[in-house]
Short mmCIF file of N, CA and C and ligand atoms in Angstrom, two decimals:
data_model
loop_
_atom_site.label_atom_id
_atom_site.label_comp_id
_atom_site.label_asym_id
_atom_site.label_seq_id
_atom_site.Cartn_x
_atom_site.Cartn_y
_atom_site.Cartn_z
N UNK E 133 69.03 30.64 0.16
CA UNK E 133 69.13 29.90 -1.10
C UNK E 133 67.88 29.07 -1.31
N UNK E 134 67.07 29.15 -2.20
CA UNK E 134 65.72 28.33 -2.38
C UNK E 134 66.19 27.12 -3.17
N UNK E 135 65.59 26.55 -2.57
CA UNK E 135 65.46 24.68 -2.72
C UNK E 135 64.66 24.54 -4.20
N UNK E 136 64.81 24.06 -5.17
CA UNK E 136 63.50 23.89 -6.20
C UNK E 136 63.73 22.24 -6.30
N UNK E 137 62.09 22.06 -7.19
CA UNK E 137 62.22 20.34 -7.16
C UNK E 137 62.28 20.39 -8.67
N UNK E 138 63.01 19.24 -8.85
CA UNK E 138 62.92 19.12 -10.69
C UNK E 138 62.26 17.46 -10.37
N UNK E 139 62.27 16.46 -11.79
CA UNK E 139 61.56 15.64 -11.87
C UNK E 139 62.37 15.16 -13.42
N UNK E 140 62.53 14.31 -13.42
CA UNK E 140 63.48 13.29 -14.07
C UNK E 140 62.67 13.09 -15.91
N UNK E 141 62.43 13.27 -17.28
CA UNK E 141 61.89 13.48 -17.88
C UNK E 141 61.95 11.75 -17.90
N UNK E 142 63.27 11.38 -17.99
CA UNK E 142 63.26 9.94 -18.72
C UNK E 142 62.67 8.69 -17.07
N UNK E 143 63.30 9.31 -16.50
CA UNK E 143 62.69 8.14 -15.43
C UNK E 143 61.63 8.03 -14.45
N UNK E 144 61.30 9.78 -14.92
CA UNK E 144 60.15 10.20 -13.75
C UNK E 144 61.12 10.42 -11.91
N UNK E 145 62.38 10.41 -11.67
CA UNK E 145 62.26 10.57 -10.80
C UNK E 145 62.30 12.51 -10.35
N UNK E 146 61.93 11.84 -8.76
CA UNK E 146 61.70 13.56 -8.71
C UNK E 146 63.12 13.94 -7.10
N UNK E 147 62.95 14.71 -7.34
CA UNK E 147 64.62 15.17 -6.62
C UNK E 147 64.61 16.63 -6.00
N UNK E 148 65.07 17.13 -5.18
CA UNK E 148 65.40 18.70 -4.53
C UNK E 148 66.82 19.13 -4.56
N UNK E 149 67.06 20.44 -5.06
CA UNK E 149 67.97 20.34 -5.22
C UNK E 149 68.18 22.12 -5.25
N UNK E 150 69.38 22.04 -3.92
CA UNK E 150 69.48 23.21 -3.42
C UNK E 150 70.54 24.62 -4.68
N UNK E 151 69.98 25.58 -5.14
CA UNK E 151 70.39 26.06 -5.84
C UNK E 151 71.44 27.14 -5.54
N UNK E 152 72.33 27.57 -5.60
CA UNK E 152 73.32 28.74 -5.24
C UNK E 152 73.37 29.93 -5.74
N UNK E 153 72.87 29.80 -7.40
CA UNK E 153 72.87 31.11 -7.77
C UNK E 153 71.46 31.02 -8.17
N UNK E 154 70.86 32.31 -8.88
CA UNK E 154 69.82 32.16 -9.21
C UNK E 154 69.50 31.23 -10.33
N UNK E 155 70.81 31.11 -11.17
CA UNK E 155 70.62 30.33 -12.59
C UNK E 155 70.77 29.10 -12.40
N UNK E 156 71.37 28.98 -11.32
CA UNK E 156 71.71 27.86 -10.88
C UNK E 156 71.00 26.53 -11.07
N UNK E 157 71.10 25.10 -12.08
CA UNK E 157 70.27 24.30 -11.96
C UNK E 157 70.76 22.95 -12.25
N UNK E 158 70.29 21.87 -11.89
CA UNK E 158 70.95 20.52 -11.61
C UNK E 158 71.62 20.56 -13.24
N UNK E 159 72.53 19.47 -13.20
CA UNK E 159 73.22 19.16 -14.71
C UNK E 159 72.29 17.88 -15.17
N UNK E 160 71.96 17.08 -14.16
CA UNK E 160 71.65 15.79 -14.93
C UNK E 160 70.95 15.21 -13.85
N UNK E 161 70.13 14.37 -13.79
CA UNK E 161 68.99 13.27 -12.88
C UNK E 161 69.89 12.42 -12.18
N UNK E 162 70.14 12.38 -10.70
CA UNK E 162 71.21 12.01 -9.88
C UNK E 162 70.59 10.40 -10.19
N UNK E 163 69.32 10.12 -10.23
CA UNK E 163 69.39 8.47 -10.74
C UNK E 163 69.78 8.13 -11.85
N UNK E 164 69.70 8.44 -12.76
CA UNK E 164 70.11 7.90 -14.47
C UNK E 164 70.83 8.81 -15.28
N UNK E 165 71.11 9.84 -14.98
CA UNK E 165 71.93 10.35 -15.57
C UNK E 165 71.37 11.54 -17.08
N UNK E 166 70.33 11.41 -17.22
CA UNK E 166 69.76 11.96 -17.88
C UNK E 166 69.87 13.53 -18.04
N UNK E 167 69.57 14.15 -18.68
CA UNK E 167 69.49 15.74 -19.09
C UNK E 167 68.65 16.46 -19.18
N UNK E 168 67.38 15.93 -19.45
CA UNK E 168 66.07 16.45 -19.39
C UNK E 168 65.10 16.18 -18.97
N UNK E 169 65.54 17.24 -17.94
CA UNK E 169 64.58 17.78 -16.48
C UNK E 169 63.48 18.79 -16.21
N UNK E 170 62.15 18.43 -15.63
CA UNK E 170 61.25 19.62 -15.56
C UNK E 170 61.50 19.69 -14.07
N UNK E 171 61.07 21.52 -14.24
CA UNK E 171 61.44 21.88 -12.72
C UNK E 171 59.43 21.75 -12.15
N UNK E 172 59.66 20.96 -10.82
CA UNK E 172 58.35 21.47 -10.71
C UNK E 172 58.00 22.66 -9.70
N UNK E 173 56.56 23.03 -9.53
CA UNK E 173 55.80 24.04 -8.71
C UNK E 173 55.55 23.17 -7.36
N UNK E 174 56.66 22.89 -6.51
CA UNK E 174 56.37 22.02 -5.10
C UNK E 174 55.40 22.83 -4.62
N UNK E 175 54.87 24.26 -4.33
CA UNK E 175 53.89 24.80 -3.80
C UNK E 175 52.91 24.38 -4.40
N UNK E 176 52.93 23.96 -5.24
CA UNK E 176 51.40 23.59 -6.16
C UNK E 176 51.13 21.97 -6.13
N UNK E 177 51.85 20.97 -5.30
CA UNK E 177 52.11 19.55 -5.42
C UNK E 177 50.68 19.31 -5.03
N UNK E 178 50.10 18.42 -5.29
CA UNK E 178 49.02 17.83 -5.25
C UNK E 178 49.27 17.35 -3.78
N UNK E 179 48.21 17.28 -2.75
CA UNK E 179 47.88 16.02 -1.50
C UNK E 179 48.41 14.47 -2.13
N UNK E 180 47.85 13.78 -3.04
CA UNK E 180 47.60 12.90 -3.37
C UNK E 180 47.71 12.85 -5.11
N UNK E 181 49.07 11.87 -5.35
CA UNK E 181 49.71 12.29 -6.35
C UNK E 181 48.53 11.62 -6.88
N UNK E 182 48.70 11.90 -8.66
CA UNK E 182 47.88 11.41 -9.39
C UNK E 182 48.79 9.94 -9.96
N UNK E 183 47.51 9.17 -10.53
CA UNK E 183 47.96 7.85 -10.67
C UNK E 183 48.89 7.31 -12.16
N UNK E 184 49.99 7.53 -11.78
CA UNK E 184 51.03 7.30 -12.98
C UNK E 184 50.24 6.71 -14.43
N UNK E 185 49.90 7.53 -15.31
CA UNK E 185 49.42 6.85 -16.44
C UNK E 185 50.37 6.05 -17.70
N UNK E 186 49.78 5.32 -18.24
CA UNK E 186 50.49 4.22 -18.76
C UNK E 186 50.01 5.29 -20.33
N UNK E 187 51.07 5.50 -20.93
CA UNK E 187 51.14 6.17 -22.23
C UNK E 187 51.14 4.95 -23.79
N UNK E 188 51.92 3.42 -23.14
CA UNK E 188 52.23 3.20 -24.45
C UNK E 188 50.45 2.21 -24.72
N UNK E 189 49.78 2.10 -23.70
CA UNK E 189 48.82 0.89 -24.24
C UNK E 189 47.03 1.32 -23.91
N UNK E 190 46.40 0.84 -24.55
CA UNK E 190 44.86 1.28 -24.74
C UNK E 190 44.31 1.33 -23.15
N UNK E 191 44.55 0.73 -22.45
CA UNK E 191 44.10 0.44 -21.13
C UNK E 191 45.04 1.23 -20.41
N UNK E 192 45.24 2.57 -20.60
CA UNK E 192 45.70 3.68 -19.76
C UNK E 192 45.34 3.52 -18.78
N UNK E 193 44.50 3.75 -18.43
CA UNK E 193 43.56 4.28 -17.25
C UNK E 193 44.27 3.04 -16.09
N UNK E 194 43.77 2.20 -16.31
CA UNK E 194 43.81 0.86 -16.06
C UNK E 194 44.88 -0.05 -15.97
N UNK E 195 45.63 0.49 -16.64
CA UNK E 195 47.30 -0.40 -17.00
C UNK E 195 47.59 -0.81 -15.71
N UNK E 196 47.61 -1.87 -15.26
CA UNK E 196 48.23 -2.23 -13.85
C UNK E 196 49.70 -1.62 -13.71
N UNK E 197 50.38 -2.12 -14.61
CA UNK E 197 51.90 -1.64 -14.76
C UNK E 197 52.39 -0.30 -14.67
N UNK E 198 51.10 0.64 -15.26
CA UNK E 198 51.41 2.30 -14.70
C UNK E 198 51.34 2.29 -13.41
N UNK E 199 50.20 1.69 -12.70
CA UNK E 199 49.62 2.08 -11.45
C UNK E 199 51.21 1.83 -10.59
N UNK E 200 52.13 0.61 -10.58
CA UNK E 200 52.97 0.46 -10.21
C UNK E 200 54.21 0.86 -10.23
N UNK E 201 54.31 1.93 -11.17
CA UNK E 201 55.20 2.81 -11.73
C UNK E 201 55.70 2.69 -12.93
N UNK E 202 55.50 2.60 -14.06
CA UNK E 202 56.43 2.73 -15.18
C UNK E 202 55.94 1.54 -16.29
N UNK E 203 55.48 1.80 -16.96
CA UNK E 203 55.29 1.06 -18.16
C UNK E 203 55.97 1.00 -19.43
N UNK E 204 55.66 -0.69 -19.85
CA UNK E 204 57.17 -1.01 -20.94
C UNK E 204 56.59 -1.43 -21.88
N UNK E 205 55.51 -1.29 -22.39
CA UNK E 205 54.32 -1.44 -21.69
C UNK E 205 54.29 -3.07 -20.94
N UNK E 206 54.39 -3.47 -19.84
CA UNK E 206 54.00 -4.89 -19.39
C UNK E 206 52.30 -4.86 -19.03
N UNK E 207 50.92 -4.36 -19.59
CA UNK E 207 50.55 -4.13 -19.06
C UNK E 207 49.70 -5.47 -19.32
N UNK E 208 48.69 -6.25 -18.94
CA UNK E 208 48.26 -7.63 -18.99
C UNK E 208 47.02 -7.51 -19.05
N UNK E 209 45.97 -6.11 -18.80
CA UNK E 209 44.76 -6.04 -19.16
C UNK E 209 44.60 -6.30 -20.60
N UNK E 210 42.91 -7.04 -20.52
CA UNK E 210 42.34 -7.10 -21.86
C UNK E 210 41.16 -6.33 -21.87
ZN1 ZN R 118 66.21 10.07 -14.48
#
């Protein structure tokens, strides 16, 4: 039975999750409850994840608050 990883759309989390049939695929994000899920390519996972980018504020790159996971945006750069 192959293992695939999905990844949480709304919370970013990421999860394994052992499948039974071939169609077989999670219902919902065991942290929040959510529905929409990307499956990822774990053979293809990066060494060294890349650095959570901050989507809502000009200082992407930079957003302290991405770097720490998750932006609301709280981010405090000017
Ligand atoms: Zn989630």
């Amino acid at each position: 039975m192959p293992i695939y990883e999905y990844s949480c759309s709304a919370c970013d989390h990421a999860f394994e999750y052992l499948a039974r049939t071939f169609s077989d695929r999670p219902e919902k994000c065991p942290a929040c409850g959510a529905k929409k899920l990307n499956k990822r390519l774990s053979t293809f996972a990066p060494a060294v994840a890349a650095p959570k980018q901050c989507g809502g504020c000009a200082n992407a790159p930079v957003c302290p608050s991405a770097r720490t996971g998750g932006c609301g945006c709280g981010c405090t750069a000017s």
